[in-house]
Amino acid sequence: MSLTNVKHIILILSGKGGVGKSSITTQLALSLSLASHSVGILDLDLTGPSIPHLFNQESAKITQAPGGWLPVRVHPSQTLPPPPPPPHQQPDSKTPAPTPSPQRTNGHDAPEQTTPPTQIGSLHIMSLGFLLPSRTSAVVWRGPKKTAMVRQFLTDVLWPPIDYLLIDTPPGTSDEHISLVETLLKNLSSSPLTSPRLAGAVLVTTPQAISTADVRKELNFCAKVGVEVLGVVENMSGYVCECCGVGSNLFSKGGGEVMSREFGVRFLGSVPLDGQWGVLVEEGRRPRYGGIRVGGGDVEDEDENEDSRENADDGGKGEEKSRDEGLLVDLYRSCSLYEVFGGITRELMAIVEGTGGDTG
């Protein structure tokens, strides 16, 4: 198989569509990369491949090499500079910045507190979307052709050395899932001492009862085919208004955690809705907030609404703004969900690498 350079394989599953599974996969990949791990994403949602769009790689094309396909590289391994300070801490160009007086500790100048650079791992993606003529092209395939495509993706993609391969699957338990699991279990090991290995699956749900009921079916599927459930992530768990800071539970809250306790599987965490995450992946603009709390952490303040000022300057025409410079993984560090997924990713790595993690 072409997975010989992969250490750990994690399936991302959901019982139904529309729960944000591809968004969860994307943010797990970004967080793993920010944790200095090399990461790959295999998009097996054949009829609705969205990974190329989320990474702004829709115009990319895969390369045919001797022995198979080369995945698309989103970014190489490199060192990122410290993220920019919150807008209210940046110097005003109209007013000279005051010269800060050095802090003194025990009669000596204290060292300046700075955020160290971040070493990130490489990120590669593979999707059927790269083989389609356009984003609107429909994939009208029967089961046997889907099965053949899944097996080809597992055997013919020449992955570089990567620590984690995340496989974004379609919703439910269809032909793709059966073919995927059968092929992996036939050719891979589940032992933590050998690689490549199928580490297990992360299940994505939303809080409402209809979603958790479908995820229960996914749990039963994993039990029947012998795939370990690494944990459950509850997506769309609450929303905090970016303007006033008032929180509300649009889709209820806590259903995924209750279901996890009922089935005795780990609950990895809750992910709130964040409009700025949509701004980041759709418009390529660094997230900006109005001094609210999301996921228990402080998010940077902004004295004025920069977008409103820009819109007023161009006469209210609402012209399309250009994308911010920088890699997606760099811009993501300004998103409130960065801290949320940091905690989820640390626990997931501890579970996969056998160094701990919550069991409840």
PDB file of N, CA, C and O in Angstrom, residues 279-349:
ATOM      1  N   VAL A 279     -15.310  33.450   7.986  1.00  0.00           N
ATOM      2  CA  VAL A 279     -14.618  34.545   7.296  1.00  0.00           C
ATOM      3  C   VAL A 279     -13.218  34.104   6.874  1.00  0.00           C
ATOM      4  O   VAL A 279     -12.753  34.408   5.771  1.00  0.00           O
ATOM      5  N   LEU A 280     -12.552  33.351   7.736  1.00  0.00           N
ATOM      6  CA  LEU A 280     -11.191  32.896   7.447  1.00  0.00           C
ATOM      7  C   LEU A 280     -11.155  31.963   6.241  1.00  0.00           C
ATOM      8  O   LEU A 280     -10.364  32.163   5.312  1.00  0.00           O
ATOM      9  N   VAL A 281     -12.004  30.928   6.225  1.00  0.00           N
ATOM     10  CA  VAL A 281     -11.918  29.936   5.149  1.00  0.00           C
ATOM     11  C   VAL A 281     -12.614  30.402   3.875  1.00  0.00           C
ATOM     12  O   VAL A 281     -12.239  29.988   2.774  1.00  0.00           O
ATOM     13  N   GLU A 282     -13.622  31.267   3.993  1.00  0.00           N
ATOM     14  CA  GLU A 282     -14.334  31.715   2.797  1.00  0.00           C
ATOM     15  C   GLU A 282     -13.662  32.916   2.145  1.00  0.00           C
ATOM     16  O   GLU A 282     -13.621  33.025   0.924  1.00  0.00           O
ATOM     17  N   GLU A 283     -13.150  33.849   2.961  1.00  0.00           N
ATOM     18  CA  GLU A 283     -12.586  35.086   2.432  1.00  0.00           C
ATOM     19  C   GLU A 283     -11.077  35.189   2.609  1.00  0.00           C
ATOM     20  O   GLU A 283     -10.442  36.091   2.053  1.00  0.00           O
ATOM     21  N   GLY A 284     -10.512  34.280   3.401  1.00  0.00           N
ATOM     22  CA  GLY A 284      -9.068  34.315   3.606  1.00  0.00           C
ATOM     23  C   GLY A 284      -8.609  35.492   4.430  1.00  0.00           C
ATOM     24  O   GLY A 284      -7.479  35.960   4.278  1.00  0.00           O
ATOM     25  N   ARG A 285      -9.456  35.971   5.363  1.00  0.00           N
ATOM     26  CA  ARG A 285      -9.127  37.143   6.166  1.00  0.00           C
ATOM     27  C   ARG A 285      -8.900  36.733   7.619  1.00  0.00           C
ATOM     28  O   ARG A 285      -9.596  35.874   8.153  1.00  0.00           O
ATOM     29  N   ARG A 286      -7.916  37.362   8.236  1.00  0.00           N
ATOM     30  CA  ARG A 286      -7.585  37.048   9.623  1.00  0.00           C
ATOM     31  C   ARG A 286      -8.779  37.350  10.520  1.00  0.00           C
ATOM     32  O   ARG A 286      -9.378  38.415  10.422  1.00  0.00           O
ATOM     33  N   PRO A 287      -9.158  36.425  11.417  1.00  0.00           N
ATOM     34  CA  PRO A 287     -10.304  36.667  12.304  1.00  0.00           C
ATOM     35  C   PRO A 287     -10.113  37.901  13.179  1.00  0.00           C
ATOM     36  O   PRO A 287      -9.016  38.171  13.676  1.00  0.00           O
ATOM     37  N   ARG A 288     -11.193  38.668  13.361  1.00  0.00           N
ATOM     38  CA  ARG A 288     -11.192  39.857  14.214  1.00  0.00           C
ATOM     39  C   ARG A 288     -12.435  39.809  15.090  1.00  0.00           C
ATOM     40  O   ARG A 288     -13.513  39.434  14.630  1.00  0.00           O
ATOM     41  N   TYR A 289     -12.270  40.204  16.324  1.00  0.00           N
ATOM     42  CA  TYR A 289     -13.354  40.100  17.295  1.00  0.00           C
ATOM     43  C   TYR A 289     -13.567  41.426  18.025  1.00  0.00           C
ATOM     44  O   TYR A 289     -12.785  42.357  17.867  1.00  0.00           O
ATOM     45  N   GLY A 290     -14.628  41.432  18.854  1.00  0.00           N
ATOM     46  CA  GLY A 290     -14.963  42.647  19.598  1.00  0.00           C
ATOM     47  C   GLY A 290     -14.835  42.499  21.088  1.00  0.00           C
ATOM     48  O   GLY A 290     -15.649  43.017  21.841  1.00  0.00           O
ATOM     49  N   GLY A 291     -13.839  41.755  21.552  1.00  0.00           N
ATOM     50  CA  GLY A 291     -13.583  41.653  22.987  1.00  0.00           C
ATOM     51  C   GLY A 291     -14.521  40.756  23.734  1.00  0.00           C
ATOM     52  O   GLY A 291     -15.020  41.092  24.812  1.00  0.00           O
ATOM     53  N   ILE A 292     -14.843  39.565  23.173  1.00  0.00           N
ATOM     54  CA  ILE A 292     -15.758  38.633  23.810  1.00  0.00           C
ATOM     55  C   ILE A 292     -14.986  37.413  24.277  1.00  0.00           C
ATOM     56  O   ILE A 292     -13.805  37.268  24.027  1.00  0.00           O
ATOM     57  N   ARG A 293     -15.678  36.518  24.959  1.00  0.00           N
ATOM     58  CA  ARG A 293     -15.087  35.270  25.404  1.00  0.00           C
ATOM     59  C   ARG A 293     -15.748  34.124  24.646  1.00  0.00           C
ATOM     60  O   ARG A 293     -16.957  34.015  24.601  1.00  0.00           O
ATOM     61  N   VAL A 294     -14.936  33.271  24.053  1.00  0.00           N
ATOM     62  CA  VAL A 294     -15.428  32.092  23.367  1.00  0.00           C
ATOM     63  C   VAL A 294     -14.606  30.913  23.835  1.00  0.00           C
ATOM     64  O   VAL A 294     -13.389  30.972  23.852  1.00  0.00           O
ATOM     65  N   GLY A 295     -15.262  29.849  24.255  1.00  0.00           N
ATOM     66  CA  GLY A 295     -14.544  28.654  24.684  1.00  0.00           C
ATOM     67  C   GLY A 295     -13.703  28.880  25.919  1.00  0.00           C
ATOM     68  O   GLY A 295     -12.710  28.210  26.150  1.00  0.00           O
ATOM     69  N   GLY A 296     -14.100  29.871  26.754  1.00  0.00           N
ATOM     70  CA  GLY A 296     -13.402  30.070  28.009  1.00  0.00           C
ATOM     71  C   GLY A 296     -12.139  30.889  27.904  1.00  0.00           C
ATOM     72  O   GLY A 296     -11.434  31.068  28.885  1.00  0.00           O
ATOM     73  N   GLY A 297     -11.814  31.437  26.735  1.00  0.00           N
ATOM     74  CA  GLY A 297     -10.574  32.203  26.602  1.00  0.00           C
ATOM     75  C   GLY A 297     -10.852  33.612  26.140  1.00  0.00           C
ATOM     76  O   GLY A 297     -11.851  33.902  25.493  1.00  0.00           O
ATOM     77  N   ASP A 298      -9.955  34.534  26.475  1.00  0.00           N
ATOM     78  CA  ASP A 298     -10.074  35.900  26.025  1.00  0.00           C
ATOM     79  C   ASP A 298      -9.709  35.983  24.553  1.00  0.00           C
ATOM     80  O   ASP A 298      -8.731  35.407  24.103  1.00  0.00           O
ATOM     81  N   VAL A 299     -10.500  36.749  23.813  1.00  0.00           N
ATOM     82  CA  VAL A 299     -10.243  36.979  22.408  1.00  0.00           C
ATOM     83  C   VAL A 299      -9.942  38.454  22.235  1.00  0.00           C
ATOM     84  O   VAL A 299     -10.548  39.300  22.885  1.00  0.00           O
ATOM     85  N   GLU A 300      -8.994  38.758  21.343  1.00  0.00           N
ATOM     86  CA  GLU A 300      -8.504  40.120  21.259  1.00  0.00           C
ATOM     87  C   GLU A 300      -9.603  41.131  20.968  1.00  0.00           C
ATOM     88  O   GLU A 300     -10.544  40.861  20.252  1.00  0.00           O
ATOM     89  N   ASP A 301      -9.453  42.339  21.527  1.00  0.00           N
ATOM     90  CA  ASP A 301     -10.382  43.432  21.325  1.00  0.00           C
ATOM     91  C   ASP A 301     -10.019  44.186  20.054  1.00  0.00           C
ATOM     92  O   ASP A 301      -8.897  44.197  19.612  1.00  0.00           O
ATOM     93  N   GLU A 302     -11.017  44.883  19.517  1.00  0.00           N
ATOM     94  CA  GLU A 302     -10.795  45.773  18.398  1.00  0.00           C
ATOM     95  C   GLU A 302     -11.590  47.036  18.679  1.00  0.00           C
ATOM     96  O   GLU A 302     -12.802  46.980  18.881  1.00  0.00           O
ATOM     97  N   ASP A 303     -10.909  48.195  18.734  1.00  0.00           N
ATOM     98  CA  ASP A 303     -11.556  49.430  19.146  1.00  0.00           C
ATOM     99  C   ASP A 303     -12.663  49.836  18.191  1.00  0.00           C
ATOM    100  O   ASP A 303     -13.691  50.347  18.603  1.00  0.00           O
ATOM    101  N   GLU A 304     -12.443  49.639  16.914  1.00  0.00           N
ATOM    102  CA  GLU A 304     -13.440  50.007  15.930  1.00  0.00           C
ATOM    103  C   GLU A 304     -13.582  48.880  14.933  1.00  0.00           C
ATOM    104  O   GLU A 304     -12.706  48.053  14.764  1.00  0.00           O
ATOM    105  N   ASN A 305     -14.713  48.882  14.246  1.00  0.00           N
ATOM    106  CA  ASN A 305     -14.958  47.848  13.250  1.00  0.00           C
ATOM    107  C   ASN A 305     -14.231  48.217  11.972  1.00  0.00           C
ATOM    108  O   ASN A 305     -14.649  49.092  11.221  1.00  0.00           O
ATOM    109  N   GLU A 306     -13.107  47.560  11.729  1.00  0.00           N
ATOM    110  CA  GLU A 306     -12.258  47.903  10.593  1.00  0.00           C
ATOM    111  C   GLU A 306     -12.980  47.704   9.276  1.00  0.00           C
ATOM    112  O   GLU A 306     -12.863  48.509   8.349  1.00  0.00           O
ATOM    113  N   ASP A 307     -13.752  46.620   9.188  1.00  0.00           N
ATOM    114  CA  ASP A 307     -14.454  46.371   7.935  1.00  0.00           C
ATOM    115  C   ASP A 307     -15.452  47.466   7.623  1.00  0.00           C
ATOM    116  O   ASP A 307     -15.647  47.851   6.476  1.00  0.00           O
ATOM    117  N   SER A 308     -16.130  47.983   8.669  1.00  0.00           N
ATOM    118  CA  SER A 308     -17.094  49.055   8.458  1.00  0.00           C
ATOM    119  C   SER A 308     -16.408  50.309   7.969  1.00  0.00           C
ATOM    120  O   SER A 308     -16.907  51.026   7.101  1.00  0.00           O
ATOM    121  N   ARG A 309     -15.230  50.599   8.538  1.00  0.00           N
ATOM    122  CA  ARG A 309     -14.492  51.783   8.112  1.00  0.00           C
ATOM    123  C   ARG A 309     -14.086  51.654   6.644  1.00  0.00           C
ATOM    124  O   ARG A 309     -14.224  52.588   5.862  1.00  0.00           O
ATOM    125  N   GLU A 310     -13.599  50.448   6.251  1.00  0.00           N
ATOM    126  CA  GLU A 310     -13.187  50.260   4.871  1.00  0.00           C
ATOM    127  C   GLU A 310     -14.373  50.384   3.932  1.00  0.00           C
ATOM    128  O   GLU A 310     -14.278  50.943   2.844  1.00  0.00           O
ATOM    129  N   ASN A 311     -15.525  49.872   4.360  1.00  0.00           N
ATOM    130  CA  ASN A 311     -16.714  49.948   3.535  1.00  0.00           C
ATOM    131  C   ASN A 311     -17.169  51.383   3.370  1.00  0.00           C
ATOM    132  O   ASN A 311     -17.636  51.792   2.316  1.00  0.00           O
ATOM    133  N   ALA A 312     -17.030  52.188   4.441  1.00  0.00           N
ATOM    134  CA  ALA A 312     -17.410  53.595   4.366  1.00  0.00           C
ATOM    135  C   ALA A 312     -16.458  54.355   3.457  1.00  0.00           C
ATOM    136  O   ALA A 312     -16.855  55.248   2.709  1.00  0.00           O
ATOM    137  N   ASP A 313     -15.170  53.995   3.482  1.00  0.00           N
ATOM    138  CA  ASP A 313     -14.177  54.676   2.660  1.00  0.00           C
ATOM    139  C   ASP A 313     -14.435  54.473   1.172  1.00  0.00           C
ATOM    140  O   ASP A 313     -14.140  55.343   0.348  1.00  0.00           O
ATOM    141  N   ASP A 314     -14.966  53.268   0.795  1.00  0.00           N
ATOM    142  CA  ASP A 314     -15.209  53.073  -0.634  1.00  0.00           C
ATOM    143  C   ASP A 314     -16.630  53.448  -1.036  1.00  0.00           C
ATOM    144  O   ASP A 314     -17.138  53.016  -2.064  1.00  0.00           O
ATOM    145  N   GLY A 315     -17.277  54.292  -0.191  1.00  0.00           N
ATOM    146  CA  GLY A 315     -18.592  54.799  -0.532  1.00  0.00           C
ATOM    147  C   GLY A 315     -19.701  53.803  -0.345  1.00  0.00           C
ATOM    148  O   GLY A 315     -20.781  53.964  -0.908  1.00  0.00           O
ATOM    149  N   GLY A 316     -19.443  52.753   0.444  1.00  0.00           N
ATOM    150  CA  GLY A 316     -20.483  51.762   0.711  1.00  0.00           C
ATOM    151  C   GLY A 316     -20.747  50.832  -0.447  1.00  0.00           C
ATOM    152  O   GLY A 316     -21.772  50.183  -0.513  1.00  0.00           O
ATOM    153  N   LYS A 317     -19.786  50.752  -1.370  1.00  0.00           N
ATOM    154  CA  LYS A 317     -19.991  49.882  -2.524  1.00  0.00           C
ATOM    155  C   LYS A 317     -19.866  48.420  -2.168  1.00  0.00           C
ATOM    156  O   LYS A 317     -20.314  47.558  -2.908  1.00  0.00           O
ATOM    157  N   GLY A 318     -19.224  48.140  -1.026  1.00  0.00           N
ATOM    158  CA  GLY A 318     -19.081  46.739  -0.613  1.00  0.00           C
ATOM    159  C   GLY A 318     -18.209  45.938  -1.546  1.00  0.00           C
ATOM    160  O   GLY A 318     -18.503  44.786  -1.856  1.00  0.00           O
ATOM    161  N   GLU A 319     -17.132  46.560  -2.063  1.00  0.00           N
ATOM    162  CA  GLU A 319     -16.259  45.848  -2.977  1.00  0.00           C
ATOM    163  C   GLU A 319     -15.603  44.658  -2.278  1.00  0.00           C
ATOM    164  O   GLU A 319     -15.322  44.692  -1.095  1.00  0.00           O
ATOM    165  N   GLU A 320     -15.368  43.620  -3.049  1.00  0.00           N
ATOM    166  CA  GLU A 320     -14.758  42.411  -2.495  1.00  0.00           C
ATOM    167  C   GLU A 320     -13.345  42.717  -2.011  1.00  0.00           C
ATOM    168  O   GLU A 320     -12.540  43.315  -2.704  1.00  0.00           O
ATOM    169  N   LYS A 321     -13.066  42.326  -0.791  1.00  0.00           N
ATOM    170  CA  LYS A 321     -11.753  42.602  -0.207  1.00  0.00           C
ATOM    171  C   LYS A 321     -10.792  41.478  -0.568  1.00  0.00           C
ATOM    172  O   LYS A 321     -11.185  40.329  -0.733  1.00  0.00           O
ATOM    173  N   SER A 322      -9.527  41.830  -0.675  1.00  0.00           N
ATOM    174  CA  SER A 322      -8.516  40.842  -0.992  1.00  0.00           C
ATOM    175  C   SER A 322      -8.242  39.972   0.222  1.00  0.00           C
ATOM    176  O   SER A 322      -8.506  40.354   1.364  1.00  0.00           O
ATOM    177  N   ARG A 323      -7.703  38.780  -0.041  1.00  0.00           N
ATOM    178  CA  ARG A 323      -7.354  37.869   1.036  1.00  0.00           C
ATOM    179  C   ARG A 323      -6.130  38.401   1.779  1.00  0.00           C
ATOM    180  O   ARG A 323      -5.241  39.027   1.184  1.00  0.00           O
ATOM    181  N   ASP A 324      -6.089  38.163   3.078  1.00  0.00           N
ATOM    182  CA  ASP A 324      -4.935  38.563   3.864  1.00  0.00           C
ATOM    183  C   ASP A 324      -3.729  37.711   3.481  1.00  0.00           C
ATOM    184  O   ASP A 324      -3.865  36.532   3.142  1.00  0.00           O
ATOM    185  N   GLU A 325      -2.569  38.310   3.557  1.00  0.00           N
ATOM    186  CA  GLU A 325      -1.355  37.567   3.263  1.00  0.00           C
ATOM    187  C   GLU A 325      -1.064  36.584   4.391  1.00  0.00           C
ATOM    188  O   GLU A 325      -1.383  36.826   5.547  1.00  0.00           O
ATOM    189  N   GLY A 326      -0.440  35.492   4.039  1.00  0.00           N
ATOM    190  CA  GLY A 326      -0.064  34.503   5.041  1.00  0.00           C
ATOM    191  C   GLY A 326      -0.723  33.165   4.802  1.00  0.00           C
ATOM    192  O   GLY A 326      -1.739  33.050   4.104  1.00  0.00           O
ATOM    193  N   LEU A 327      -0.152  32.128   5.378  1.00  0.00           N
ATOM    194  CA  LEU A 327      -0.707  30.788   5.282  1.00  0.00           C
ATOM    195  C   LEU A 327      -1.978  30.675   6.106  1.00  0.00           C
ATOM    196  O   LEU A 327      -2.167  31.382   7.103  1.00  0.00           O
ATOM    197  N   LEU A 328      -2.847  29.767   5.709  1.00  0.00           N
ATOM    198  CA  LEU A 328      -4.069  29.522   6.473  1.00  0.00           C
ATOM    199  C   LEU A 328      -3.727  29.140   7.910  1.00  0.00           C
ATOM    200  O   LEU A 328      -4.374  29.594   8.861  1.00  0.00           O
ATOM    201  N   VAL A 329      -2.716  28.310   8.094  1.00  0.00           N
ATOM    202  CA  VAL A 329      -2.339  27.855   9.436  1.00  0.00           C
ATOM    203  C   VAL A 329      -1.857  29.030  10.291  1.00  0.00           C
ATOM    204  O   VAL A 329      -2.043  29.035  11.517  1.00  0.00           O
ATOM    205  N   ASP A 330      -1.257  30.039   9.662  1.00  0.00           N
ATOM    206  CA  ASP A 330      -0.813  31.219  10.388  1.00  0.00           C
ATOM    207  C   ASP A 330      -2.006  32.083  10.790  1.00  0.00           C
ATOM    208  O   ASP A 330      -2.135  32.506  11.944  1.00  0.00           O
ATOM    209  N   LEU A 331      -2.918  32.350   9.852  1.00  0.00           N
ATOM    210  CA  LEU A 331      -4.098  33.165  10.135  1.00  0.00           C
ATOM    211  C   LEU A 331      -4.992  32.491  11.178  1.00  0.00           C
ATOM    212  O   LEU A 331      -5.663  33.168  11.964  1.00  0.00           O
ATOM    213  N   TYR A 332      -4.986  31.157  11.182  1.00  0.00           N
ATOM    214  CA  TYR A 332      -5.842  30.411  12.118  1.00  0.00           C
ATOM    215  C   TYR A 332      -5.481  30.691  13.573  1.00  0.00           C
ATOM    216  O   TYR A 332      -6.329  30.585  14.452  1.00  0.00           O
ATOM    217  N   ARG A 333      -4.252  31.082  13.841  1.00  0.00           N
ATOM    218  CA  ARG A 333      -3.847  31.351  15.223  1.00  0.00           C
ATOM    219  C   ARG A 333      -4.584  32.540  15.825  1.00  0.00           C
ATOM    220  O   ARG A 333      -4.579  32.712  17.046  1.00  0.00           O
ATOM    221  N   SER A 334      -5.221  33.368  14.996  1.00  0.00           N
ATOM    222  CA  SER A 334      -6.011  34.498  15.494  1.00  0.00           C
ATOM    223  C   SER A 334      -7.475  34.135  15.700  1.00  0.00           C
ATOM    224  O   SER A 334      -8.266  34.985  16.119  1.00  0.00           O
ATOM    225  N   CYS A 335      -7.851  32.892  15.394  1.00  0.00           N
ATOM    226  CA  CYS A 335      -9.235  32.442  15.542  1.00  0.00           C
ATOM    227  C   CYS A 335      -9.477  31.950  16.961  1.00  0.00           C
ATOM    228  O   CYS A 335      -8.614  31.316  17.575  1.00  0.00           O
ATOM    229  N   SER A 336     -10.658  32.242  17.497  1.00  0.00           N
ATOM    230  CA  SER A 336     -10.975  31.798  18.854  1.00  0.00           C
ATOM    231  C   SER A 336     -10.957  30.283  18.979  1.00  0.00           C
ATOM    232  O   SER A 336     -10.673  29.733  20.042  1.00  0.00           O
ATOM    233  N   LEU A 337     -11.247  29.576  17.883  1.00  0.00           N
ATOM    234  CA  LEU A 337     -11.288  28.120  17.922  1.00  0.00           C
ATOM    235  C   LEU A 337      -9.904  27.496  17.978  1.00  0.00           C
ATOM    236  O   LEU A 337      -9.775  26.299  18.233  1.00  0.00           O
ATOM    237  N   TYR A 338      -8.876  28.289  17.749  1.00  0.00           N
ATOM    238  CA  TYR A 338      -7.503  27.788  17.840  1.00  0.00           C
ATOM    239  C   TYR A 338      -7.219  27.222  19.229  1.00  0.00           C
ATOM    240  O   TYR A 338      -6.648  26.134  19.368  1.00  0.00           O
ATOM    241  N   GLU A 339      -7.630  27.940  20.270  1.00  0.00           N
ATOM    242  CA  GLU A 339      -7.412  27.452  21.640  1.00  0.00           C
ATOM    243  C   GLU A 339      -8.296  26.249  21.939  1.00  0.00           C
ATOM    244  O   GLU A 339      -7.892  25.312  22.629  1.00  0.00           O
ATOM    245  N   VAL A 340      -9.525  26.268  21.427  1.00  0.00           N
ATOM    246  CA  VAL A 340     -10.441  25.144  21.656  1.00  0.00           C
ATOM    247  C   VAL A 340      -9.851  23.862  21.077  1.00  0.00           C
ATOM    248  O   VAL A 340      -9.793  22.818  21.741  1.00  0.00           O
ATOM    249  N   PHE A 341      -9.396  23.929  19.834  1.00  0.00           N
ATOM    250  CA  PHE A 341      -8.845  22.739  19.186  1.00  0.00           C
ATOM    251  C   PHE A 341      -7.472  22.390  19.709  1.00  0.00           C
ATOM    252  O   PHE A 341      -7.040  21.237  19.594  1.00  0.00           O
ATOM    253  N   GLY A 342      -6.768  23.361  20.295  1.00  0.00           N
ATOM    254  CA  GLY A 342      -5.503  23.035  20.927  1.00  0.00           C
ATOM    255  C   GLY A 342      -5.676  22.005  22.023  1.00  0.00           C
ATOM    256  O   GLY A 342      -4.925  21.028  22.125  1.00  0.00           O
ATOM    257  N   GLY A 343      -6.715  22.189  22.860  1.00  0.00           N
ATOM    258  CA  GLY A 343      -6.996  21.231  23.925  1.00  0.00           C
ATOM    259  C   GLY A 343      -7.458  19.890  23.390  1.00  0.00           C
ATOM    260  O   GLY A 343      -7.039  18.824  23.869  1.00  0.00           O
ATOM    261  N   ILE A 344      -8.340  19.917  22.377  1.00  0.00           N
ATOM    262  CA  ILE A 344      -8.825  18.666  21.783  1.00  0.00           C
ATOM    263  C   ILE A 344      -7.675  17.890  21.152  1.00  0.00           C
ATOM    264  O   ILE A 344      -7.552  16.670  21.319  1.00  0.00           O
ATOM    265  N   THR A 345      -6.797  18.609  20.463  1.00  0.00           N
ATOM    266  CA  THR A 345      -5.684  17.954  19.774  1.00  0.00           C
ATOM    267  C   THR A 345      -4.697  17.350  20.757  1.00  0.00           C
ATOM    268  O   THR A 345      -4.195  16.235  20.545  1.00  0.00           O
ATOM    269  N   ARG A 346      -4.403  18.061  21.840  1.00  0.00           N
ATOM    270  CA  ARG A 346      -3.462  17.511  22.832  1.00  0.00           C
ATOM    271  C   ARG A 346      -3.982  16.211  23.430  1.00  0.00           C
ATOM    272  O   ARG A 346      -3.223  15.248  23.606  1.00  0.00           O
ATOM    273  N   GLU A 347      -5.271  16.169  23.742  1.00  0.00           N
ATOM    274  CA  GLU A 347      -5.829  14.938  24.303  1.00  0.00           C
ATOM    275  C   GLU A 347      -5.838  13.819  23.269  1.00  0.00           C
ATOM    276  O   GLU A 347      -5.531  12.660  23.580  1.00  0.00           O
ATOM    277  N   LEU A 348      -6.170  14.166  22.021  1.00  0.00           N
ATOM    278  CA  LEU A 348      -6.194  13.152  20.973  1.00  0.00           C
ATOM    279  C   LEU A 348      -4.805  12.562  20.745  1.00  0.00           C
ATOM    280  O   LEU A 348      -4.646  11.340  20.592  1.00  0.00           O
ATOM    281  N   MET A 349      -3.784  13.412  20.736  1.00  0.00           N
ATOM    282  CA  MET A 349      -2.413  12.914  20.549  1.00  0.00           C
ATOM    283  C   MET A 349      -2.007  12.009  21.705  1.00  0.00           C
ATOM    284  O   MET A 349      -1.344  10.981  21.493  1.00  0.00           O
TER     285      MET A 349
END
